[in-house]
PDB file of C-alpha atoms in Angstrom:
ATOM      1  CA  UNK L   1      96.587 118.218 130.036  1.00 47.00           C
ATOM      2  CA  UNK L   2      98.031 120.095 127.231  1.00 42.00           C
ATOM      3  CA  UNK L   3     101.600 119.062 127.465  1.00 43.00           C
ATOM      4  CA  UNK L   4     100.224 115.371 126.634  1.00 40.00           C
ATOM      5  CA  UNK L   5      98.953 116.806 123.320  1.00 36.00           C
ATOM      6  CA  UNK L   6     101.627 118.513 122.497  1.00 39.00           C
ATOM      7  CA  UNK L   7     103.966 115.080 123.162  1.00 37.00           C
ATOM      8  CA  UNK L   8     101.268 113.298 121.372  1.00 37.00           C
ATOM      9  CA  UNK L   9     101.436 115.669 118.088  1.00 41.00           C
ATOM     10  CA  UNK L  10     105.478 115.580 118.338  1.00 39.00           C
ATOM     11  CA  UNK L  11     105.038 111.523 118.705  1.00 37.00           C
ATOM     12  CA  UNK L  12     103.180 111.551 115.394  1.00 44.00           C
ATOM     13  CA  UNK L  13     105.126 113.631 113.435  1.00 42.00           C
ATOM     14  CA  UNK L  14     107.916 111.448 114.670  1.00 42.00           C
ATOM     15  CA  UNK L  15     106.188 108.486 113.396  1.00 43.00           C
ATOM     16  CA  UNK L  16     104.578 110.299 110.522  1.00 44.00           C
ATOM     17  CA  UNK L  17     107.595 111.448 108.865  1.00 43.00           C
ATOM     18  CA  UNK L  18     109.563 108.237 107.840  1.00 49.00           C
ATOM     19  CA  UNK L  19     106.504 107.056 106.213  1.00 50.00           C
ATOM     20  CA  UNK L  20     106.574 109.648 103.440  1.00 52.00           C
ATOM     21  CA  UNK L  21     109.556 108.573 102.082  1.00 54.00           C
ATOM     22  CA  UNK L  22     108.603 105.190 101.409  1.00 56.00           C
ATOM     23  CA  UNK L  23     106.354 106.808  98.715  1.00 65.00           C
ATOM     24  CA  UNK L  24     109.049 107.667  96.677  1.00 79.00           C
ATOM     25  CA  UNK L  25     110.146 106.158  93.756  1.00 76.00           C
ATOM     26  CA  UNK L  26     113.204 104.702  95.222  1.00 78.00           C
ATOM     27  CA  UNK L  27     111.224 102.614  97.556  1.00 87.00           C
ATOM     28  CA  UNK L  28     109.166 100.974  95.303  1.00 92.00           C
ATOM     29  CA  UNK L  29     109.457  97.954  92.827  1.00 96.00           C
ATOM     30  CA  UNK L  30     106.163  97.279  90.662  1.00 96.00           C
ATOM     31  CA  UNK L  31     105.305  93.846  88.961  1.00 98.00           C
ATOM     32  CA  UNK L  32     102.883  93.446  86.501  1.00 97.00           C
ATOM     33  CA  UNK L  33     101.216  91.671  84.137  1.00 98.00           C
ATOM     34  CA  UNK L  34      98.467  89.402  82.613  1.00 98.00           C
ATOM     35  CA  UNK L  35      97.673  85.691  83.603  1.00 98.00           C
ATOM     36  CA  UNK L  36      95.754  83.675  81.173  1.00 97.00           C
ATOM     37  CA  UNK L  37      94.672  80.536  80.501  1.00 96.00           C
ATOM     38  CA  UNK L  38      96.959  77.858  77.771  1.00 94.00           C
ATOM     39  CA  UNK L  39      94.821  79.245  75.200  1.00 96.00           C
ATOM     40  CA  UNK L  40      95.328  82.710  75.848  1.00 96.00           C
ATOM     41  CA  UNK L  41      91.934  83.482  77.429  1.00 98.00           C
ATOM     42  CA  UNK L  42      92.078  86.480  80.931  1.00 98.00           C
ATOM     43  CA  UNK L  43      91.975  84.600  84.131  1.00 97.00           C
ATOM     44  CA  UNK L  44      90.643  86.836  86.371  1.00 98.00           C
ATOM     45  CA  UNK L  45      89.973  86.519  89.935  1.00 97.00           C
ATOM     46  CA  UNK L  46      93.535  84.599  90.337  1.00 97.00           C
ATOM     47  CA  UNK L  47      96.079  85.521  93.261  1.00 98.00           C
ATOM     48  CA  UNK L  48      99.006  86.104  92.769  1.00 98.00           C
ATOM     49  CA  UNK L  49     101.778  86.660  95.235  1.00 98.00           C
ATOM     50  CA  UNK L  50     105.580  88.022  94.902  1.00 98.00           C
ATOM     51  CA  UNK L  51     107.700  86.641  97.889  1.00 98.00           C
ATOM     52  CA  UNK L  52     110.703  88.613  99.058  1.00 97.00           C
ATOM     53  CA  UNK L  53     113.011  85.607  99.018  1.00 97.00           C
ATOM     54  CA  UNK L  54     115.401  87.428 101.308  1.00 95.00           C
ATOM     55  CA  UNK L  55     112.626  87.529 104.266  1.00 95.00           C
ATOM     56  CA  UNK L  56     109.723  85.474 103.344  1.00 96.00           C
ATOM     57  CA  UNK L  57     108.081  88.656 103.129  1.00 96.00           C
ATOM     58  CA  UNK L  58     104.753  88.173 100.436  1.00 97.00           C
ATOM     59  CA  UNK L  59     102.644  90.895  98.884  1.00 98.00           C
ATOM     60  CA  UNK L  60      99.462  89.619  97.029  1.00 98.00           C
ATOM     61  CA  UNK L  61      97.157  90.757  94.206  1.00 97.00           C
ATOM     62  CA  UNK L  62      94.830  89.472  92.544  1.00 97.00           C
ATOM     63  CA  UNK L  63      94.005  90.084  88.605  1.00 97.00           C
ATOM     64  CA  UNK L  64      90.786  91.607  87.237  1.00 97.00           C
ATOM     65  CA  UNK L  65      88.769  91.249  84.049  1.00 96.00           C
ATOM     66  CA  UNK L  66      91.507  91.223  81.579  1.00 96.00           C
ATOM     67  CA  UNK L  67      93.736  89.003  83.599  1.00 97.00           C
ATOM     68  CA  UNK L  68      96.266  91.945  84.839  1.00 97.00           C
ATOM     69  CA  UNK L  69      98.016  92.266  88.421  1.00 97.00           C
ATOM     70  CA  UNK L  70     100.096  94.706  89.473  1.00 97.00           C
ATOM     71  CA  UNK L  71     101.971  94.296  92.620  1.00 97.00           C
ATOM     72  CA  UNK L  72     103.975  97.114  94.410  1.00 96.00           C
ATOM     73  CA  UNK L  73     106.586  95.733  96.683  1.00 96.00           C
ATOM     74  CA  UNK L  74     108.681  98.127  99.127  1.00 94.00           C
ATOM     75  CA  UNK L  75     112.227  97.763  97.936  1.00 93.00           C
ATOM     76  CA  UNK L  76     114.797 100.113  98.999  1.00 92.00           C
ATOM     77  CA  UNK L  77     118.352 100.864  96.618  1.00 94.00           C
ATOM     78  CA  UNK L  78     119.851  98.349  98.785  1.00 94.00           C
ATOM     79  CA  UNK L  79     117.534  95.254  97.188  1.00 95.00           C
ATOM     80  CA  UNK L  80     118.840  95.598  93.769  1.00 95.00           C
ATOM     81  CA  UNK L  81     119.943  92.497  92.926  1.00 96.00           C
ATOM     82  CA  UNK L  82     117.180  90.737  95.505  1.00 97.00           C
ATOM     83  CA  UNK L  83     116.142  87.690  94.191  1.00 98.00           C
ATOM     84  CA  UNK L  84     111.922  87.284  93.718  1.00 98.00           C
ATOM     85  CA  UNK L  85     109.657  84.110  93.275  1.00 98.00           C
ATOM     86  CA  UNK L  86     106.257  85.477  91.423  1.00 98.00           C
ATOM     87  CA  UNK L  87     103.457  82.597  92.513  1.00 97.00           C
ATOM     88  CA  UNK L  88     100.190  82.051  90.470  1.00 97.00           C
ATOM     89  CA  UNK L  89      98.610  79.021  91.790  1.00 94.00           C
ATOM     90  CA  UNK L  90     101.277  75.905  91.235  1.00 94.00           C
ATOM     91  CA  UNK L  91     102.808  77.888  88.594  1.00 95.00           C
ATOM     92  CA  UNK L  92     105.491  80.047  90.020  1.00 94.00           C
ATOM     93  CA  UNK L  93     109.236  81.847  88.421  1.00 96.00           C
ATOM     94  CA  UNK L  94     112.259  83.430  90.143  1.00 97.00           C
ATOM     95  CA  UNK L  95     112.887  86.898  89.026  1.00 98.00           C
ATOM     96  CA  UNK L  96     116.157  89.298  89.787  1.00 97.00           C
ATOM     97  CA  UNK L  97     114.937  93.229  90.659  1.00 97.00           C
ATOM     98  CA  UNK L  98     116.962  94.516  88.487  1.00 96.00           C
ATOM     99  CA  UNK L  99     117.044  98.695  88.797  1.00 95.00           C
ATOM    100  CA  UNK L 100     119.653 101.368  88.782  1.00 94.00           C
ATOM    101  CA  UNK L 101     120.051 102.213  92.897  1.00 93.00           C
ATOM    102  CA  UNK L 102     121.501 105.764  91.522  1.00 93.00           C
ATOM    103  CA  UNK L 103     118.521 106.680  89.040  1.00 93.00           C
ATOM    104  CA  UNK L 104     115.524 107.958  91.865  1.00 92.00           C
ATOM    105  CA  UNK L 105     113.527 109.556  89.192  1.00 91.00           C
ATOM    106  CA  UNK L 106     112.223 106.320  86.445  1.00 92.00           C
ATOM    107  CA  UNK L 107     109.859 103.645  88.163  1.00 93.00           C
ATOM    108  CA  UNK L 108     111.250 100.493  88.790  1.00 96.00           C
ATOM    109  CA  UNK L 109     110.035  97.111  87.961  1.00 97.00           C
ATOM    110  CA  UNK L 110     109.219  94.708  85.300  1.00 98.00           C
ATOM    111  CA  UNK L 111     106.175  92.741  83.609  1.00 98.00           C
ATOM    112  CA  UNK L 112     105.933  89.801  84.273  1.00 98.00           C
ATOM    113  CA  UNK L 113     102.684  87.531  82.046  1.00 98.00           C
ATOM    114  CA  UNK L 114     101.753  83.996  82.906  1.00 97.00           C
ATOM    115  CA  UNK L 115     100.684  82.126  79.980  1.00 96.00           C
ATOM    116  CA  UNK L 116      99.398  78.460  81.691  1.00 94.00           C
ATOM    117  CA  UNK L 117     102.067  76.944  83.156  1.00 92.00           C
ATOM    118  CA  UNK L 118     104.954  79.032  80.763  1.00 94.00           C
ATOM    119  CA  UNK L 119     105.690  82.043  82.690  1.00 96.00           C
ATOM    120  CA  UNK L 120     107.493  84.756  80.512  1.00 96.00           C
ATOM    121  CA  UNK L 121     109.206  87.865  82.151  1.00 97.00           C
ATOM    122  CA  UNK L 122     109.250  91.125  79.303  1.00 97.00           C
ATOM    123  CA  UNK L 123     111.319  94.194  81.697  1.00 97.00           C
ATOM    124  CA  UNK L 124     111.344  95.956  78.409  1.00 96.00           C
ATOM    125  CA  UNK L 125     107.822  96.250  77.841  1.00 97.00           C
ATOM    126  CA  UNK L 126     107.288  96.946  81.392  1.00 96.00           C
ATOM    127  CA  UNK L 127     107.500 101.421  81.216  1.00 94.00           C
ATOM    128  CA  UNK L 128     104.981 100.849  78.429  1.00 94.00           C
ATOM    129  CA  UNK L 129     102.464  98.568  79.886  1.00 94.00           C
ATOM    130  CA  UNK L 130     102.380 101.280  82.961  1.00 93.00           C
ATOM    131  CA  UNK L 131     101.952 104.086  81.636  1.00 91.00           C
ATOM    132  CA  UNK L 132      99.074 102.640  78.839  1.00 91.00           C
ATOM    133  CA  UNK L 133      97.629 101.637  82.824  1.00 89.00           C
ATOM    134  CA  UNK L 134      98.128 105.110  84.025  1.00 87.00           C
ATOM    135  CA  UNK L 135      96.530 107.110  80.933  1.00 86.00           C
ATOM    136  CA  UNK L 136     100.063 108.810  80.255  1.00 65.00           C
ATOM    137  CA  UNK L 137     101.854 108.440  76.196  1.00 59.00           C
ATOM    138  CA  UNK L 138     103.903 106.082  75.831  1.00 50.00           C
ATOM    139  CA  UNK L 139     107.432 106.512  76.418  1.00 50.00           C
TER     140      UNK L 139
END
């Protein structure tokens, strides 16, 4: 019985160890933004889907009362330049995961706003938007 407990403990440690690395900054890519109708009013409760074109794997998010969505995808260093598709209802936009693969200190991601049928990627606004969401001072 004790041997089984030791084996189970070792197995749990072996399985759990790599999972910790997936929470590191260099394993995530965040896509965030706002979904509004053509008149500029927020669209709460909308499903937002981010698809990795290479694998077909999708990540789902939903907009809040302000129309804000946040999707965190698992993209490692090797995924720099990978094609992604953002979909909100019938509206979709192809994105490219742009980040410096050697930078393991700054958050990776982009801001994408959906305004009616238009999709506007605003990567320069990503860090400020993320900082605001996290309650941190703007960089």
